[in-house]
Amino acid sequence: MTIDWQKEVESRKDELLEKLKAFLSIESVLDPDTAGEGAPFGKGIDEALTYMLKLGEENGFTVKNLDGYAGHIEYGEGEETIGVLSHIDVVPAGDGWTTPPFSPDIRDGKLYARGAIDDKGPTMAAFFALKIVKELGLPLSKKVRLILGTDEETYWRCMDHYFKHEPMPVMGFTPDADFPLIVAEKGFLDISLRGEVPSGEPVADGEDTWTLASFTAGQRVNMVPDLAKAKLVGEGDVFGLKEKYQEFLLSRRIRGYAEEADDHLMLVLEGVSHHGSEPDKGLNAALELIRFLKEQVRLDQDGQRYVDFAHRYLVDSFFGEKMGLAQSDDIVGKLTVNAGVFHYERDESPLVRINVRYPISGDHEAILRQIDELVGPYGLQVKEVDHKAAHAVDKKHELVRTLSRVYEEQTGQKAELLAIGGGTYARALEVGVAFGPLFPGREETAHQKDEHIVVDDLLKATAIYAQAIYELAK
């Protein structure tokens, strides 16, 4: 039997886009303030999970909600299960969008919204792929589970909970990265560096000394910060400092401004966000503002120490060079360091959160020891660590061979096997790979303003997923 998968998708295009727009309209960002029993990550994420499970029920699938941590939509029979893992949580929207981030908008053939490519668009593509297999009545010898995670953008507590209660699929894929096929991923460490509450002692007396009252930047450790703010208090030459700042911004072609108030001067710098797996491809607003403070401003003792640390080890060091962490292998390439979150207040414990992604051959314990040793002289310590080991699947595995063949049949292009620095749910599986939805040559907009997916690509991905699900489970 020959199936025109693309034709099947096209016949459901309007419905797919209608359901996806409704899904994208839900602001499913982690929100501890609205968390509670059955909604551990907040109201928005719970609403998004409920939406997908209800959609599954309405289409005749078996569904299950695991205490709000995760859920699944299931079809098929058999002893073994194929897993398709996606996530319904999204990173915060950030600023600078052309249209509101949770008001989906199609223009020039692209669907714009937070989550369009990461990962609500692909989640809906996988759902409609499973829906097509079901509606065609295709016989399966295995169960297929579309497993919906809710905490992928932070600590993966969703997957920890899910696999404590449900069996591990024999193999599977996640539609949360790039085509053709990703078979290896770097290990990564989310590290929180914390210090003691500032003492309040100045560097020295004098009118040219400024107190760093606060420094803030970044919302998530896996995003390059696109906005940074430094609040300075003192009796120095405000006009002169503002002039220096404008010269700095102009010389580096960076957007920002200095805002004077009665009791402080606020320096604001605008960067360019990017996924934390490629920190060198964004413009880290925090590190650029740190650069200015280090080079042009005389700060109080505590503020200076905070700035000195970031400048010494993080500015112009996206590959761990300044920390002595630089390393690479032939599978996934170089170690990277993303400085994602900064929080400094005069009456609070200072915080810097960094994301380190290391090669398959890397030793995460040695990396942590090295970082802890380096930050000590700056009054910081490694306090919280979230570690996910590196992941790779044999290139000759049935999963890899099947998905490669499907991709080649659907696109007419060779399925090159890839390795990435990003972290996907593939590593939550014993045998898992990342499979789309971003096609070669397309712009990567995950975690950025004006995130989008090309509508034709979304439909093509749905066709690929439908055939893949059938081939893996038939």
XYZ file of C-alpha atoms in Angstrom:
474
model
C 0.000 0.000 0.000
C 1.349 3.377 -1.038
C 0.392 6.320 1.145
C 0.737 9.950 0.060
C 1.611 11.303 3.496
C 1.906 14.885 2.310
C -1.570 14.746 0.758
C -2.996 13.425 4.030
C -1.449 16.360 5.881
C -2.643 18.937 3.358
C -6.218 17.702 3.746
C -5.959 18.502 7.476
C -4.017 21.755 7.153
C -6.781 24.111 8.287
C -7.602 22.007 11.329
C -3.933 21.632 12.256
C -3.338 25.390 12.128
C -6.545 26.128 14.023
C -5.632 23.785 16.867
C -2.029 24.970 16.899
C -2.994 28.638 17.138
C -5.201 27.895 20.129
C -2.362 25.923 21.707
C 0.165 28.706 21.101
C -2.183 31.245 22.690
C -1.663 29.597 26.083
C 1.191 31.253 27.994
C 2.772 28.035 29.224
C 5.749 29.573 31.037
C 6.953 28.201 34.378
C 5.110 30.115 37.114
C 5.787 28.971 40.697
C 3.323 31.572 42.012
C 0.362 29.695 40.503
C 1.716 26.187 41.124
C -0.283 23.755 43.221
C -1.470 20.190 43.475
C -1.946 18.788 39.987
C -0.263 21.860 38.479
C 3.335 21.709 39.774
C 4.677 24.269 37.282
C 1.864 26.786 37.281
C -1.471 27.598 35.724
C -0.321 28.238 32.145
C 1.575 24.969 31.790
C -1.339 23.055 33.324
C -3.715 24.696 30.864
C -1.515 23.689 27.928
C -1.220 20.083 29.114
C -4.978 19.894 29.666
C -5.560 21.295 26.171
C -3.474 18.590 24.496
C -4.903 15.725 26.542
C -8.448 16.887 25.860
C -7.618 17.078 22.143
C -6.385 13.514 22.371
C -9.580 12.351 24.053
C -11.740 14.103 21.463
C -9.911 12.209 18.722
C -10.370 8.798 20.310
C -6.910 8.277 21.789
C -6.103 6.855 25.208
C -4.736 9.649 27.391
C -3.176 9.885 30.829
C -2.241 12.799 33.065
C 0.546 12.040 35.539
C -0.188 14.534 38.312
C 0.375 17.526 36.027
C 4.052 16.651 35.599
C 3.550 15.024 32.220
C 0.977 13.204 30.152
C 0.673 10.932 27.172
C -1.565 10.323 24.190
C -1.500 6.670 23.119
C -2.508 4.631 20.086
C -1.876 1.051 18.995
C -1.459 -2.390 20.521
C 1.479 -4.555 21.484
C 4.015 -5.315 24.184
C 6.510 -2.695 23.050
C 6.124 1.070 22.911
C 7.527 3.678 20.552
C 7.953 7.043 22.237
C 7.580 10.472 20.675
C 8.643 12.977 23.323
C 7.795 16.672 23.082
C 7.301 19.508 25.554
C 4.521 22.007 26.037
C 6.364 24.528 28.245
C 8.100 27.536 26.679
C 10.720 30.054 27.736
C 9.630 33.580 28.700
C 8.757 35.740 25.706
C 11.258 38.542 26.270
C 10.947 41.923 24.566
C 10.986 43.321 21.049
C 8.372 41.181 19.298
C 6.736 42.509 16.132
C 3.393 41.035 17.223
C 2.375 39.796 20.690
C 4.191 36.516 21.430
C 1.066 34.677 22.582
C -1.160 35.959 19.779
C -0.152 33.644 16.909
C 0.213 35.455 13.608
C 0.842 34.106 10.113
C 2.632 36.462 7.730
C 4.737 35.764 4.681
C 4.147 32.047 5.091
C 5.522 31.924 8.635
C 3.687 31.309 11.909
C 4.985 33.621 14.639
C 4.516 32.903 18.345
C 6.513 31.834 21.377
C 6.651 28.056 21.066
C 6.072 27.971 17.302
C 9.289 26.015 16.730
C 10.166 25.129 20.362
C 8.189 23.017 20.926
C 4.441 23.508 20.539
C 4.450 23.579 16.744
C 6.327 20.254 16.540
C 4.122 18.814 19.306
C 1.023 19.527 17.246
C 2.744 18.146 14.144
C 3.446 14.892 16.000
C -0.134 14.754 17.264
C -1.577 15.148 13.764
C 0.915 12.580 12.485
C -0.457 10.077 14.995
C -3.986 11.174 14.137
C -3.351 10.419 10.452
C -2.037 6.926 11.253
C -5.141 6.279 13.357
C -7.636 7.679 10.847
C -6.113 5.621 8.044
C -6.644 2.527 10.178
C -3.070 1.358 9.689
C -2.230 -1.838 11.619
C 0.444 -1.454 14.296
C 2.313 -4.122 16.266
C 3.506 -1.653 18.890
C 1.940 1.081 20.964
C 2.863 4.669 20.150
C 2.946 7.227 22.927
C 3.142 10.945 22.366
C 4.687 11.842 25.728
C 4.130 15.460 26.760
C 6.677 17.028 29.075
C 6.063 20.205 31.043
C 9.458 21.212 32.467
C 11.908 20.805 29.595
C 13.071 24.395 29.693
C 14.229 24.120 33.307
C 15.003 20.941 35.270
C 13.203 18.082 33.454
C 11.306 17.181 36.617
C 8.533 16.110 34.249
C 10.587 13.282 32.759
C 11.885 12.193 36.152
C 8.298 11.850 37.370
C 7.001 10.235 34.188
C 9.552 7.442 34.032
C 9.126 6.651 37.710
C 5.571 5.647 36.873
C 5.646 4.530 33.236
C 7.828 2.055 31.303
C 10.669 3.169 29.063
C 9.858 2.957 25.333
C 12.049 0.568 23.366
C 13.105 3.534 21.239
C 11.819 6.867 20.063
C 12.464 10.396 18.911
C 11.823 13.969 19.912
C 10.626 16.578 17.383
C 12.590 19.335 19.096
C 15.732 20.092 17.116
C 16.968 19.790 13.526
C 16.492 17.601 10.501
C 17.858 15.331 9.165
C 18.713 13.385 12.336
C 20.629 14.082 15.550
C 22.321 11.044 17.076
C 24.578 12.723 19.667
C 24.186 15.550 22.187
C 26.611 17.248 24.528
C 26.366 16.770 28.244
C 25.356 19.866 30.141
C 25.594 21.462 33.535
C 23.305 24.224 34.806
C 25.325 25.763 37.621
C 24.240 28.351 40.190
C 27.076 30.347 41.740
C 26.087 32.118 44.935
C 27.870 34.297 47.465
C 27.424 35.983 50.804
C 25.299 39.110 51.198
C 27.479 42.137 50.293
C 29.227 43.809 53.227
C 28.441 47.328 52.079
C 32.053 48.492 52.318
C 33.198 50.969 49.618
C 36.401 50.600 47.606
C 37.697 53.872 48.967
C 36.521 57.309 49.824
C 36.105 59.751 46.969
C 33.555 61.265 44.680
C 34.546 59.042 41.773
C 33.427 55.843 43.534
C 30.035 54.428 42.600
C 28.087 51.831 44.538
C 26.647 49.005 42.475
C 23.160 48.935 43.992
C 21.913 46.244 41.615
C 22.791 44.322 38.470
C 20.231 42.151 36.705
C 20.139 40.275 33.423
C 18.637 37.118 31.966
C 15.571 35.004 32.633
C 16.797 31.477 31.886
C 20.228 29.911 32.049
C 19.799 28.397 28.569
C 19.140 31.762 26.899
C 21.627 34.482 25.999
C 20.414 37.543 27.987
C 19.026 40.260 25.723
C 18.689 42.965 28.404
C 20.904 44.024 31.314
C 20.534 46.790 33.885
C 22.998 48.254 36.378
C 21.835 50.655 39.084
C 24.589 52.953 40.348
C 24.434 55.176 43.417
C 26.988 57.836 44.288
C 28.068 61.465 44.228
C 30.275 61.228 41.147
C 30.130 63.062 37.830
C 26.840 61.813 36.391
C 27.217 63.723 33.140
C 30.719 62.404 32.602
C 29.679 58.815 33.271
C 26.712 59.099 30.921
C 28.998 60.476 28.237
C 31.429 57.573 28.686
C 28.566 55.126 28.415
C 27.262 56.617 25.194
C 30.766 56.519 23.710
C 31.055 52.860 24.729
C 27.713 51.970 23.115
C 28.545 53.814 19.914
C 32.023 52.320 19.624
C 30.649 48.786 19.953
C 27.473 49.487 17.946
C 25.224 48.383 20.786
C 21.834 49.755 21.765
C 21.285 51.086 25.271
C 20.830 54.199 27.358
C 21.551 55.840 30.709
C 18.595 57.041 32.757
C 19.149 59.509 35.582
C 16.893 59.578 38.667
C 16.986 61.547 41.921
C 19.053 58.990 43.815
C 20.658 56.772 41.165
C 21.818 56.306 37.603
C 20.447 53.327 35.653
C 22.501 51.897 32.800
C 20.511 49.761 30.374
C 22.006 47.661 27.585
C 20.165 45.723 24.886
C 21.691 42.538 23.502
C 20.519 39.832 21.126
C 19.072 36.635 22.552
C 19.997 33.213 21.247
C 19.820 29.615 22.412
C 22.320 28.953 25.174
C 23.870 26.069 23.247
C 25.446 28.646 20.903
C 26.330 31.571 23.182
C 28.735 33.078 20.667
C 25.905 33.665 18.188
C 23.958 36.057 20.402
C 24.992 39.342 22.010
C 25.107 38.818 25.764
C 23.781 42.061 27.257
C 25.085 41.190 30.726
C 28.650 40.606 29.601
C 28.753 43.782 27.525
C 27.527 45.841 30.480
C 30.068 44.065 32.704
C 32.741 45.059 30.181
C 31.790 48.734 30.540
C 31.650 48.640 34.325
C 35.061 46.985 34.536
C 36.752 49.347 32.093
C 35.106 52.661 32.933
C 33.623 52.692 36.460
C 35.233 52.612 39.913
C 32.895 50.581 42.106
C 32.431 49.752 45.767
C 34.293 46.691 46.996
C 31.465 44.171 46.743
C 30.206 45.411 43.416
C 33.730 45.425 42.032
C 34.295 41.835 43.086
C 31.105 40.707 41.338
C 32.087 42.536 38.162
C 35.685 41.330 38.359
C 34.585 37.693 38.452
C 32.353 37.987 35.403
C 34.932 39.970 33.460
C 37.810 37.658 34.376
C 36.105 34.388 33.452
C 33.031 35.020 31.281
C 33.553 38.048 29.032
C 34.946 36.970 25.629
C 35.077 33.343 26.739
C 32.216 31.401 25.168
C 34.239 28.188 24.977
C 35.543 28.053 28.536
C 39.016 29.367 27.663
C 39.351 31.715 30.627
C 38.256 29.044 33.098
C 40.678 26.512 31.685
C 37.771 24.364 30.517
C 38.358 24.502 26.751
C 37.966 21.047 25.215
C 36.358 19.354 22.223
C 35.890 16.027 20.509
C 35.197 14.856 16.977
C 31.573 13.972 17.766
C 29.945 17.141 19.148
C 32.716 19.725 18.987
C 33.673 22.357 21.552
C 32.603 22.870 25.146
C 30.522 26.047 25.514
C 29.710 28.344 28.423
C 26.577 30.518 28.464
C 26.297 33.146 31.198
C 22.512 33.176 31.371
C 21.351 34.814 34.612
C 22.810 37.588 36.798
C 21.229 38.891 39.982
C 23.006 41.266 42.342
C 21.362 43.354 45.060
C 23.137 45.076 47.933
C 21.064 43.258 50.541
C 20.858 39.829 48.879
C 23.137 36.917 48.063
C 24.719 37.550 44.643
C 23.939 35.035 41.914
C 25.381 34.053 38.552
C 23.929 31.099 36.636
C 25.945 29.511 33.858
C 25.218 26.690 31.441
C 28.186 24.515 30.465
C 27.799 22.058 27.579
C 30.626 19.570 27.280
C 31.722 16.934 24.734
C 30.921 13.227 24.910
C 34.450 12.662 26.218
C 34.135 15.331 28.946
C 34.345 14.745 32.711
C 31.575 16.741 34.386
C 32.973 16.227 37.886
C 36.349 17.665 36.857
C 34.561 20.639 35.280
C 32.673 21.347 38.507
C 35.815 21.079 40.621
C 37.622 23.520 38.372
C 34.795 26.067 38.475
C 34.400 25.817 42.250
C 38.102 26.453 42.733
C 38.129 29.482 40.444
C 35.081 31.284 41.870
C 36.132 30.993 45.532
C 38.402 34.060 45.586
C 35.458 36.128 44.324
C 33.216 35.121 47.226
C 31.166 32.660 45.192
C 30.517 28.950 45.489
C 28.909 26.262 43.369
C 25.582 25.844 45.140
C 23.128 24.174 42.769
C 23.856 21.908 39.845
C 21.572 20.258 37.322
C 23.506 17.692 35.297
C 22.464 15.738 32.232
C 24.971 13.313 30.806
C 26.057 13.329 27.191
C 24.018 11.078 24.900
C 24.697 9.121 21.699
C 22.991 6.366 19.683
C 24.778 3.875 17.441
C 24.568 5.022 13.826
C 23.662 1.469 12.757
C 20.696 1.155 15.143
C 17.310 0.292 13.638
C 15.932 3.632 14.850
C 18.601 5.612 13.008
C 18.295 3.554 9.839
C 14.488 3.823 9.754
C 14.293 7.557 10.368
C 17.075 8.208 7.869
C 15.189 6.269 5.192
C 11.920 8.083 5.938
C 13.602 11.485 5.718
C 15.253 10.612 2.408
C 12.009 9.273 0.910
C 10.057 12.359 1.967
C 12.610 14.998 0.972
C 14.835 13.441 -1.658
C 17.821 14.656 0.380
C 20.522 12.584 2.063
C 19.975 12.130 5.791
C 23.194 13.443 7.278
C 23.689 12.339 10.880
C 24.262 15.291 13.209
C 25.603 16.028 16.682
C 24.576 19.123 18.653
C 25.208 21.152 21.761
C 21.517 21.443 22.567
C 19.838 19.202 25.098
C 16.666 17.403 23.997
C 14.391 14.728 25.372
C 16.293 12.206 23.245
C 18.550 11.718 26.243
C 15.555 10.927 28.452
C 15.222 7.732 26.406
C 17.597 4.791 26.577
C 17.514 4.758 22.766
C 16.421 8.133 21.441
C 17.311 10.689 18.786
C 16.201 14.197 17.869
C 14.340 14.413 14.571
C 13.405 17.851 13.205
C 11.485 20.077 12.838
C 14.040 22.645 11.584
C 15.099 21.894 8.018
C 18.644 22.554 6.762
C 19.184 26.173 5.779
C 16.271 27.559 7.803
C 16.802 30.311 10.371
C 16.918 29.109 13.982
C 14.614 31.305 16.103
C 14.039 29.195 19.225
C 14.364 31.290 22.412
C 14.478 34.492 20.348
C 12.037 37.311 19.703
C 9.795 36.729 16.684
C 10.176 32.961 17.026
C 8.501 31.290 14.062
C 8.091 28.198 11.930
C 7.584 28.174 8.162
C 4.064 26.812 7.603
C 5.102 24.626 4.661
C 7.906 23.179 6.811
C 5.422 22.417 9.579
C 3.268 20.472 7.122
C 6.262 18.642 5.670
C 7.448 17.719 9.166
C 3.987 16.355 9.971
C 4.152 14.094 6.910
C 7.619 12.889 7.901
C 6.475 12.173 11.461
C 3.404 10.285 10.258
C 5.459 7.957 8.093
C 8.109 7.612 10.796
C 5.546 6.607 13.421
C 4.034 4.037 11.084
C 7.392 2.578 10.022
C 8.605 2.261 13.617
C 5.396 0.737 14.972
C 3.955 -1.313 12.086
